[in-house]
């Protein structure tokens, strides 16, 4: 029986979709993609946000950008599309970008844009966890 695919943050696959317009390829994720074992996905891009874009952080129950603009709707829309893709592909695991307001798992930034870390999950990571999909970050694999 073939292993279920893993949904991964597209930036970790080397796709230029990060807020700053860059990629952050992570060799173990790139290897999974090359082996046909992983599906790259960027919830922020699928939520309709451009690349590059203003940095965003979670502040309470909202996602705001560095100018204070509420981006919660875009983050939720992208997370819902990612969950739809994960279910369609039969994924039961994800490897996501650490500390991201979409993909962070266990630790995120506090919404003050001061690099202050707090316990929490990004919007996409939380939705996957609620759907019983295991979420790890690249730091868990390092």
Tab-separated table of C-alpha atoms in Angstrom:
chain	number	residue	atom	x	y	z
A	1	UNK	CA	0.000	0.000	0.000
A	2	UNK	CA	1.341	3.402	-0.959
A	3	UNK	CA	2.016	5.863	1.853
A	4	UNK	CA	-0.381	8.785	2.126
A	5	UNK	CA	1.032	12.028	0.749
A	6	UNK	CA	2.186	14.755	3.120
A	7	UNK	CA	0.974	18.325	2.674
A	8	UNK	CA	3.884	20.757	3.017
A	9	UNK	CA	4.372	24.509	3.096
A	10	UNK	CA	5.155	25.541	-0.469
A	11	UNK	CA	7.935	27.892	0.686
A	12	UNK	CA	9.749	24.894	2.191
A	13	UNK	CA	9.589	23.270	-1.244
A	14	UNK	CA	11.452	26.222	-2.741
A	15	UNK	CA	8.409	27.976	-4.212
A	16	UNK	CA	8.600	31.776	-4.039
A	17	UNK	CA	5.495	32.489	-1.977
A	18	UNK	CA	6.725	33.853	1.383
A	19	UNK	CA	5.533	37.271	2.523
A	20	UNK	CA	8.909	38.777	1.566
A	21	UNK	CA	8.808	37.279	-1.915
A	22	UNK	CA	11.425	34.654	-1.159
A	23	UNK	CA	11.491	30.900	-0.784
A	24	UNK	CA	13.003	28.935	2.048
A	25	UNK	CA	13.804	25.539	0.545
A	26	UNK	CA	14.346	22.831	3.121
A	27	UNK	CA	16.129	19.786	1.703
A	28	UNK	CA	14.042	17.068	3.431
A	29	UNK	CA	10.827	18.657	2.098
A	30	UNK	CA	12.296	19.111	-1.386
A	31	UNK	CA	13.292	15.429	-1.315
A	32	UNK	CA	9.731	14.400	-0.365
A	33	UNK	CA	8.354	16.380	-3.308
A	34	UNK	CA	10.887	14.885	-5.722
A	35	UNK	CA	9.926	11.416	-4.515
A	36	UNK	CA	6.243	12.145	-5.154
A	37	UNK	CA	5.456	11.872	-1.441
A	38	UNK	CA	4.442	15.475	-0.713
A	39	UNK	CA	2.091	18.155	-2.014
A	40	UNK	CA	3.224	21.792	-1.716
A	41	UNK	CA	0.597	24.318	-0.655
A	42	UNK	CA	0.628	27.969	0.419
A	43	UNK	CA	-2.529	28.936	2.314
A	44	UNK	CA	-1.739	32.640	2.105
A	45	UNK	CA	-1.470	32.556	-1.685
A	46	UNK	CA	-4.615	30.418	-1.971
A	47	UNK	CA	-6.377	32.855	0.350
A	48	UNK	CA	-5.793	35.572	-2.239
A	49	UNK	CA	-2.812	37.428	-0.783
A	50	UNK	CA	-0.080	38.611	-3.157
A	51	UNK	CA	3.607	37.757	-3.068
A	52	UNK	CA	5.331	39.751	-1.735
A	53	UNK	CA	2.929	41.085	0.914
A	54	UNK	CA	3.078	42.923	4.219
A	55	UNK	CA	4.114	40.611	7.079
A	56	UNK	CA	1.211	39.319	9.152
A	57	UNK	CA	0.865	38.069	12.711
A	58	UNK	CA	-1.948	36.708	14.842
A	59	UNK	CA	-3.320	39.221	17.326
A	60	UNK	CA	-5.987	37.688	19.530
A	61	UNK	CA	-8.483	36.031	17.198
A	62	UNK	CA	-7.498	38.072	14.131
A	63	UNK	CA	-4.650	38.060	11.646
A	64	UNK	CA	-3.346	41.549	10.964
A	65	UNK	CA	-0.634	42.856	8.709
A	66	UNK	CA	2.109	45.252	9.788
A	67	UNK	CA	-0.127	48.194	8.804
A	68	UNK	CA	-2.951	46.936	11.036
A	69	UNK	CA	-5.131	45.717	8.145
A	70	UNK	CA	-7.262	42.709	9.109
A	71	UNK	CA	-6.312	39.753	6.892
A	72	UNK	CA	-8.268	37.126	8.833
A	73	UNK	CA	-10.650	36.336	5.961
A	74	UNK	CA	-7.818	35.612	3.532
A	75	UNK	CA	-6.002	33.425	6.055
A	76	UNK	CA	-9.160	31.442	6.837
A	77	UNK	CA	-10.050	31.006	3.163
A	78	UNK	CA	-6.563	29.707	2.370
A	79	UNK	CA	-6.554	27.372	5.376
A	80	UNK	CA	-9.943	25.945	4.368
A	81	UNK	CA	-8.699	25.318	0.819
A	82	UNK	CA	-5.598	23.610	2.221
A	83	UNK	CA	-7.705	21.352	4.403
A	84	UNK	CA	-9.881	20.537	1.395
A	85	UNK	CA	-6.756	19.577	-0.587
A	86	UNK	CA	-5.326	17.535	2.295
A	87	UNK	CA	-8.571	15.575	2.626
A	88	UNK	CA	-8.875	15.077	-1.146
A	89	UNK	CA	-5.324	13.680	-1.306
A	90	UNK	CA	-5.740	11.544	1.828
A	91	UNK	CA	-3.035	13.359	3.795
A	92	UNK	CA	-2.694	12.507	7.463
A	93	UNK	CA	0.484	14.512	8.044
A	94	UNK	CA	1.798	18.010	7.338
A	95	UNK	CA	5.218	19.654	7.473
A	96	UNK	CA	4.724	23.396	7.780
A	97	UNK	CA	6.805	26.577	8.171
A	98	UNK	CA	7.631	27.278	11.818
A	99	UNK	CA	6.175	30.401	13.465
A	100	UNK	CA	4.150	31.408	10.400
A	101	UNK	CA	0.720	32.963	11.092
A	102	UNK	CA	-0.644	30.304	8.730
A	103	UNK	CA	1.605	27.350	9.316
A	104	UNK	CA	3.262	27.766	12.710
A	105	UNK	CA	2.743	24.851	15.077
A	106	UNK	CA	3.162	25.307	18.812
A	107	UNK	CA	4.865	28.711	18.572
A	108	UNK	CA	3.842	31.876	16.713
A	109	UNK	CA	4.603	35.580	16.943
A	110	UNK	CA	2.427	37.641	19.310
A	111	UNK	CA	1.003	40.249	16.911
A	112	UNK	CA	3.254	43.114	17.994
A	113	UNK	CA	5.781	42.678	15.158
A	114	UNK	CA	8.616	42.688	17.709
A	115	UNK	CA	9.693	39.058	17.090
A	116	UNK	CA	8.117	38.084	20.424
A	117	UNK	CA	7.157	34.405	20.403
A	118	UNK	CA	4.162	32.923	22.207
A	119	UNK	CA	2.540	29.492	22.362
A	120	UNK	CA	0.017	29.003	19.582
A	121	UNK	CA	-0.745	27.696	16.131
A	122	UNK	CA	-1.146	29.386	12.780
A	123	UNK	CA	-4.570	29.367	11.131
A	124	UNK	CA	-3.806	26.495	8.726
A	125	UNK	CA	-1.943	24.428	11.312
A	126	UNK	CA	-4.826	24.752	13.777
A	127	UNK	CA	-7.370	23.703	11.156
A	128	UNK	CA	-5.303	20.645	10.212
A	129	UNK	CA	-4.875	19.654	13.852
A	130	UNK	CA	-8.628	19.990	14.409
A	131	UNK	CA	-9.067	17.563	11.493
A	132	UNK	CA	-6.676	15.059	13.167
A	133	UNK	CA	-3.863	15.685	10.698
A	134	UNK	CA	-0.442	15.513	12.357
A	135	UNK	CA	1.447	18.809	12.035
A	136	UNK	CA	5.191	19.232	12.350
A	137	UNK	CA	7.477	22.077	11.333
A	138	UNK	CA	10.808	21.945	9.536
A	139	UNK	CA	12.424	22.548	12.912
A	140	UNK	CA	11.012	19.250	14.159
A	141	UNK	CA	12.891	17.506	11.344
A	142	UNK	CA	16.194	19.362	11.741
